Amino acid sequence: MVCVEEVSIGDFVEYEGEVYEILELSPLDPAETGTDGKNKFRVVLELQSNKSQKTINFQATHDLDLTDAPGKQTKIGKGRREAVSGESDVNPESLAKWQKKVVEKNEGDRANIRKIVGDNVFFAHLDEAENNELIDVVFDKSFNAGDVLMRQGAQGDLFYIIDKGDAEIFVLDENKNEKLVRSCKDGDSFGELALMYNAPRNATVKAKTDLRCWCMDRESFKYVIMGGSIRKRDRYLGFLDSVKIFSTMDVSEKMKLVDALIPRKVKSGVSVVKQGDAADMFYIVEKGKLTVSQLNPQGVDEVVNEKNPGDYFGEIALMSDMPRSATVTTVEDSVLLTLDRNTFISLLGPMADLLRRNVALYKTYIDYTRVVSVEETNAQ
């Protein structure tokens, strides 16, 4: 199985018991779907039995089964998985020996790259040191409107981050005609799949306007981006082992959880969730400190608990489908690991009973009584 953000146009996947070919694949614009859009992809699937098509908005972490289409050879399929193992030279030992090639930049460019990286979910797994490494190694490359940055079927050698300008991504249809599948703007990135899987480019990218990009060569990409993923997995696995609630999960379950977690850096004084708001996220505190407060009978906000590294919150509202029953606020700069509602239910749903029992650890029982009330109503 691979998650949606790892598949490519032209892959064949098994979905709901049928074999489909992926015709189109593009990240959703957050402007269309709200804040959750960053983590969703629009996927156009063609059913191989009758060539009918359907469009589905998948979470980036949704798992799909790669397969072979009847009478066809998978364009990526097993070869793609072998390519992943072909990058197995990225390991803690090789990471320690890697010598980065630093490209000098002025402070304005460094600040701009930092903002771009901070706004792009593709780089969410990188910590501060890894962000600095990325800023050190990228180099700028300019293109004129109409220039081809990369050609479908060619060997990939660079990863691109748009600094300024617009680009368009095309794929060849069955008649070998180019079809526009995605438009890119400032801050968008592309070109990672060919570098991650040592595969040919799966699309053609052209500059729509004059374009300036920050680029990364294959070796730097491998050690900064893929190395960051390895370090993240090791760091999060070690961290989850220290969280009692996750100690019952086996290694494969923890790995799925690690891959789904999205870090969020929050400044001191920010209310992460507010009492009465709709619930859409589950949070684990990796770093920092937060307070939990609720309105007392007099309508005054009263601190009833605190959250420290290894603590979590947001699970009760997600399980009971009720508004947030408390406000959680950072009292120092913090890092939170987040899961959206669908991923939470998929990965942690089997732990619901244990999560509910842990409500007894809260200093207030308001969450608990609300859950019980919902359960009793449903039982009637």
Coordinates of C-alpha atoms in Angstrom, one line a residue, residues 19-376:
V19 CA -9.1 -1.6 -10.8
Y20 CA -8.7 2.1 -11.8
E21 CA -6.1 4.1 -13.7
I22 CA -5.1 7.5 -12.2
L23 CA -5.8 10.0 -14.9
E24 CA -5.3 13.2 -12.9
L25 CA -3.8 14.0 -9.5
S26 CA -3.5 17.4 -8.0
P27 CA -3.3 19.0 -4.6
L28 CA -6.5 20.9 -3.7
D29 CA -6.3 24.6 -3.3
P30 CA -6.9 25.5 0.4
A31 CA -9.0 28.5 -1.0
E32 CA -11.4 25.9 -2.3
T33 CA -11.6 23.6 0.7
G34 CA -10.6 25.7 3.7
T35 CA -7.5 25.0 5.9
D36 CA -7.9 21.2 5.4
G37 CA -7.3 21.6 1.6
K38 CA -3.5 21.5 2.1
N39 CA -3.8 17.9 3.0
K40 CA -6.2 16.7 0.2
F41 CA -5.7 15.7 -3.4
R42 CA -8.2 15.7 -6.2
V43 CA -7.9 12.3 -8.0
V44 CA -9.6 11.4 -11.3
L45 CA -9.9 7.6 -11.6
E46 CA -10.9 5.6 -14.8
L47 CA -12.5 2.2 -14.2
Q48 CA -10.7 -0.3 -16.4
S49 CA -13.7 -2.5 -16.9
N50 CA -15.8 0.1 -18.7
K51 CA -13.7 3.3 -18.9
S52 CA -16.1 5.3 -16.8
Q53 CA -14.5 8.0 -14.6
K54 CA -15.0 9.3 -11.1
T55 CA -13.4 12.2 -9.3
I56 CA -12.6 11.8 -5.6
N57 CA -11.0 14.2 -3.0
F58 CA -8.7 12.0 -0.9
Q59 CA -6.8 12.8 2.2
A60 CA -3.1 12.9 1.4
T61 CA -2.5 10.0 3.8
H62 CA -5.3 7.8 2.4
D63 CA -3.9 4.3 1.5
L64 CA -4.3 2.9 -2.0
D65 CA -3.2 -0.5 -3.3
L66 CA -0.9 -0.3 -6.4
T67 CA -1.8 -3.1 -8.8
D68 CA -1.6 -4.2 -12.5
A69 CA -4.4 -3.3 -14.9
P70 CA -5.8 -6.3 -16.9
G71 CA -3.7 -6.7 -20.0
K72 CA -1.4 -3.8 -19.2
Q73 CA 1.9 -3.3 -17.4
T74 CA 1.8 -1.0 -14.4
K75 CA 3.8 2.1 -15.3
I76 CA 5.2 2.4 -11.8
G77 CA 4.0 -0.6 -9.8
K78 CA 6.6 -3.0 -8.5
G79 CA 9.4 -1.1 -10.2
R80 CA 8.5 1.9 -8.2
R81 CA 8.8 0.0 -5.0
E82 CA 12.1 -1.4 -6.0
A83 CA 13.2 2.2 -6.6
V84 CA 12.4 3.1 -3.1
S85 CA 14.6 0.3 -1.8
G86 CA 17.2 1.5 -4.3
E87 CA 17.5 4.7 -2.1
S88 CA 18.3 2.6 0.9
D89 CA 21.8 4.2 1.0
V90 CA 20.0 7.0 2.9
N91 CA 20.6 5.9 6.5
P92 CA 21.9 7.4 9.7
E93 CA 25.5 6.5 8.8
S94 CA 25.4 8.1 5.4
L95 CA 23.5 11.1 6.7
A96 CA 26.3 11.7 9.3
K97 CA 28.9 11.6 6.5
W98 CA 27.1 13.8 4.0
Q99 CA 28.9 17.1 3.2
K100 CA 26.4 19.7 2.0
K101 CA 27.2 22.1 -0.7
V102 CA 26.3 25.6 0.6
V103 CA 25.1 28.2 -1.9
E104 CA 25.6 31.7 -0.5
K105 CA 22.4 33.9 -0.3
N106 CA 21.5 37.3 1.1
E107 CA 19.3 37.6 4.1
G108 CA 16.3 38.6 2.1
D109 CA 16.5 35.5 0.0
R110 CA 17.0 33.3 3.1
A111 CA 14.0 34.9 4.8
N112 CA 11.8 34.4 1.7
I113 CA 12.8 30.7 1.3
R114 CA 12.1 30.2 5.0
K115 CA 8.6 31.6 4.5
I116 CA 8.0 29.5 1.4
V117 CA 9.1 26.3 3.2
G118 CA 6.9 27.2 6.3
D119 CA 3.8 27.6 4.1
N120 CA 4.3 24.4 2.1
V121 CA 3.0 21.1 3.6
F122 CA 5.6 19.1 1.7
F123 CA 8.2 20.4 4.1
A124 CA 6.2 20.0 7.3
H125 CA 8.3 17.1 8.5
L126 CA 11.5 19.2 8.5
D127 CA 12.7 20.6 11.8
E128 CA 14.5 23.9 12.2
A129 CA 18.0 22.5 11.6
E130 CA 16.7 20.7 8.4
N131 CA 15.0 23.9 7.2
N132 CA 18.3 25.6 7.5
E133 CA 20.1 22.9 5.6
L134 CA 17.5 23.2 2.8
I135 CA 18.0 27.0 2.7
D136 CA 21.8 26.5 2.5
V137 CA 21.7 24.0 -0.4
V138 CA 19.1 25.4 -2.8
F139 CA 20.2 27.5 -5.7
D140 CA 18.2 29.9 -7.9
K141 CA 17.4 29.3 -11.6
S142 CA 15.4 31.6 -13.8
F143 CA 13.2 30.7 -16.8
N144 CA 11.4 32.7 -19.5
A145 CA 7.7 32.3 -20.3
G146 CA 7.3 29.2 -22.4
D147 CA 10.5 27.5 -21.2
V148 CA 10.2 23.7 -20.4
L149 CA 11.5 23.0 -16.9
M150 CA 11.1 19.2 -17.1
R151 CA 9.8 16.8 -19.8
Q152 CA 7.6 13.8 -19.2
G153 CA 9.6 10.6 -19.6
A154 CA 13.0 12.3 -19.1
Q155 CA 15.4 11.5 -16.3
G156 CA 14.9 13.7 -13.2
D157 CA 17.8 15.6 -11.7
L158 CA 16.3 18.6 -9.9
F159 CA 13.6 19.5 -7.4
Y160 CA 11.9 22.9 -7.9
I161 CA 10.3 25.4 -5.5
I162 CA 8.7 28.4 -7.2
D163 CA 10.0 31.7 -5.8
K164 CA 8.1 34.0 -8.1
G165 CA 6.0 33.3 -11.2
D166 CA 3.5 30.8 -12.6
A167 CA 4.0 27.3 -14.1
E168 CA 1.8 24.7 -15.6
I169 CA 1.9 20.9 -15.4
F170 CA 0.9 18.8 -18.4
V171 CA 0.6 15.0 -18.9
L172 CA 0.2 13.1 -22.2
D173 CA -3.2 11.6 -22.8
E174 CA -3.8 8.4 -24.7
N175 CA -3.4 10.3 -28.0
K176 CA -0.1 11.7 -26.9
N177 CA -1.6 15.2 -26.6
E178 CA -0.6 17.4 -23.6
K179 CA -3.3 17.9 -21.1
L180 CA -3.1 20.6 -18.4
V181 CA -3.6 19.0 -15.0
R182 CA -2.3 21.6 -12.5
S183 CA -1.3 25.3 -12.3
C184 CA 1.5 26.3 -9.9
K185 CA 2.2 29.6 -8.2
D186 CA 4.6 31.2 -5.8
G187 CA 5.6 28.7 -3.1
D188 CA 4.5 25.6 -4.9
S189 CA 7.0 22.7 -5.5
F190 CA 7.3 19.9 -8.0
G191 CA 9.7 17.3 -9.3
E192 CA 10.1 15.2 -6.1
L193 CA 8.7 11.9 -7.4
A194 CA 11.4 11.2 -10.0
L195 CA 14.0 11.9 -7.3
M196 CA 12.3 9.9 -4.6
Y197 CA 11.7 6.8 -6.7
N198 CA 14.5 7.1 -9.3
A199 CA 11.9 7.1 -12.0
P200 CA 11.4 9.1 -15.2
R201 CA 9.5 12.4 -15.0
N202 CA 5.7 11.7 -14.9
A203 CA 4.7 15.1 -16.3
T204 CA 5.9 18.1 -18.3
V205 CA 6.3 21.5 -16.5
K206 CA 6.3 24.7 -18.5
A207 CA 6.8 28.3 -17.3
K208 CA 3.6 30.2 -17.9
T209 CA 5.3 33.5 -17.0
D210 CA 8.9 34.5 -16.4
L211 CA 9.8 32.3 -13.5
R212 CA 12.4 32.2 -10.7
C213 CA 12.8 28.9 -8.8
W214 CA 14.9 27.6 -6.0
C215 CA 16.3 24.2 -7.0
M216 CA 17.8 21.3 -5.3
D217 CA 19.9 18.6 -7.0
R218 CA 19.3 14.8 -6.5
E219 CA 21.9 14.3 -3.7
S220 CA 20.9 17.3 -1.7
F221 CA 17.2 16.3 -2.0
K222 CA 18.0 12.8 -0.9
Y223 CA 19.8 13.8 2.2
V224 CA 17.7 16.9 3.2
I225 CA 14.2 15.8 2.3
M226 CA 14.4 12.0 2.4
G227 CA 16.9 12.1 5.3
G228 CA 14.5 14.4 7.1
S229 CA 11.8 11.8 6.7
I230 CA 14.1 9.1 8.2
R231 CA 15.0 11.3 11.1
K232 CA 11.4 12.3 11.6
R233 CA 10.4 8.6 11.8
D234 CA 13.1 7.8 14.3
R235 CA 12.3 10.8 16.4
Y236 CA 8.5 10.3 16.4
L237 CA 8.8 6.5 17.1
G238 CA 11.0 7.3 20.1
F239 CA 8.5 10.0 21.2
L240 CA 5.5 7.7 20.8
D241 CA 7.2 5.0 22.9
S242 CA 7.2 7.5 25.7
V243 CA 3.4 8.2 25.5
K244 CA 1.6 5.6 27.5
I245 CA -1.6 5.6 25.4
F246 CA 0.4 4.4 22.4
S247 CA 2.3 1.7 24.1
T248 CA -0.3 -0.9 23.1
M249 CA 0.2 -0.3 19.4
D250 CA 2.6 -2.6 17.5
V251 CA 5.4 -1.3 15.3
S252 CA 3.5 -1.3 12.1
E253 CA 0.6 0.6 13.7
K254 CA 3.1 3.1 15.1
M255 CA 4.7 3.5 11.7
K256 CA 1.3 4.4 10.1
L257 CA 0.7 6.9 12.9
V258 CA 4.2 8.4 12.5
D259 CA 3.7 8.8 8.7
A260 CA 0.3 10.5 9.2
L261 CA 1.4 13.0 11.9
I262 CA 1.7 16.6 10.7
P263 CA 3.8 18.9 13.0
R264 CA 2.5 22.3 13.8
K265 CA 4.6 25.1 15.4
V266 CA 2.5 27.4 17.6
K267 CA 3.7 30.6 19.2
S268 CA 3.1 31.3 22.9
G269 CA -0.4 32.8 23.7
V270 CA -2.3 31.1 20.9
S271 CA -5.6 29.3 21.5
V272 CA -5.2 26.1 19.6
V273 CA -8.8 25.0 20.2
K274 CA -11.6 27.1 21.7
Q275 CA -14.5 25.9 23.8
G276 CA -17.6 25.6 21.6
D277 CA -15.8 25.3 18.3
A278 CA -16.3 22.3 16.0
A279 CA -13.7 19.5 16.3
D280 CA -11.5 18.7 13.4
M281 CA -8.1 17.8 14.8
F282 CA -6.4 15.6 17.4
Y283 CA -3.2 16.9 19.0
I284 CA -0.1 15.4 20.7
V285 CA 2.2 17.8 22.5
E286 CA 5.8 17.2 21.2
K287 CA 7.3 20.3 22.8
G288 CA 6.1 23.2 24.9
K289 CA 3.4 23.7 27.5
L290 CA -0.4 24.5 27.2
T291 CA -3.2 25.3 29.6
V292 CA -6.7 23.8 29.5
S293 CA -9.5 26.2 30.5
Q294 CA -13.3 26.1 30.7
L295 CA -16.0 28.6 31.5
N296 CA -17.2 28.2 35.1
P297 CA -20.9 28.7 36.0
Q298 CA -20.2 32.4 36.4
G299 CA -18.9 32.6 32.8
V300 CA -15.3 33.1 33.8
D301 CA -12.6 31.2 32.0
E302 CA -10.9 29.0 34.6
V303 CA -7.7 27.0 34.1
V304 CA -8.4 23.3 35.0
N305 CA -5.5 21.4 33.6
E306 CA -2.2 21.7 31.6
K307 CA -0.6 19.8 28.8
N308 CA 3.1 19.0 28.6
P309 CA 5.2 16.9 26.1
G310 CA 3.6 13.5 25.7
D311 CA 0.1 14.7 26.6
Y312 CA -2.6 14.8 24.0
F313 CA -6.0 16.5 23.6
G314 CA -9.0 16.8 21.2
E315 CA -9.9 13.1 21.2
I316 CA -13.2 13.3 23.1
A317 CA -14.8 15.9 20.8
L318 CA -13.8 13.9 17.8
M319 CA -15.2 10.6 19.2
S320 CA -18.4 12.2 20.4
D321 CA -18.8 14.5 17.4
M322 CA -19.6 17.4 19.8
P323 CA -18.1 20.9 20.0
R324 CA -14.9 21.5 21.9
S325 CA -15.6 21.5 25.7
A326 CA -12.5 23.4 26.6
T327 CA -10.0 26.0 25.4
V328 CA -6.4 24.9 25.0
T329 CA -3.8 27.7 24.9
T330 CA 0.0 27.7 24.5
V331 CA 1.9 29.3 27.4
E332 CA 5.2 29.0 25.5
D333 CA 6.3 28.3 22.0
S334 CA 5.2 24.7 21.2
V335 CA 5.2 22.0 18.6
L336 CA 2.1 19.9 18.2
L337 CA 1.7 16.7 16.2
T338 CA -1.7 16.7 14.5
L339 CA -4.1 14.2 13.0
D340 CA -7.2 15.2 11.1
R341 CA -10.6 13.7 11.9
N342 CA -10.6 10.9 9.2
T343 CA -7.1 9.8 9.9
F344 CA -7.7 9.8 13.7
I345 CA -10.7 7.6 13.3
S346 CA -8.9 5.3 10.9
L347 CA -5.8 4.9 13.0
L348 CA -6.9 5.3 16.5
G349 CA -10.6 4.3 16.4
P350 CA -9.8 0.8 17.8
M351 CA -8.3 2.6 20.9
A352 CA -11.6 4.5 21.6
D353 CA -12.4 2.6 24.8
L354 CA -8.9 3.2 26.2
L355 CA -9.1 6.9 25.2
R356 CA -12.4 7.3 26.9
R357 CA -11.1 5.7 30.1
N358 CA -8.3 8.2 30.2
V359 CA -10.9 11.0 30.5
A360 CA -10.9 10.1 34.2
L361 CA -7.5 11.6 34.5
Y362 CA -8.9 15.1 33.7
K363 CA -9.3 17.5 36.6
T364 CA -12.8 18.2 35.3
Y365 CA -15.4 15.6 34.2
I366 CA -17.4 17.8 31.9
D367 CA -16.0 16.1 28.7
Y368 CA -16.9 12.7 30.3
T369 CA -20.4 13.5 31.2
R370 CA -21.1 14.9 27.7
V371 CA -19.8 11.7 26.1
V372 CA -21.9 9.5 28.5
S373 CA -25.0 11.6 27.7
V374 CA -24.5 11.0 23.9
E375 CA -23.9 7.3 24.4
E376 CA -27.0 6.9 26.6

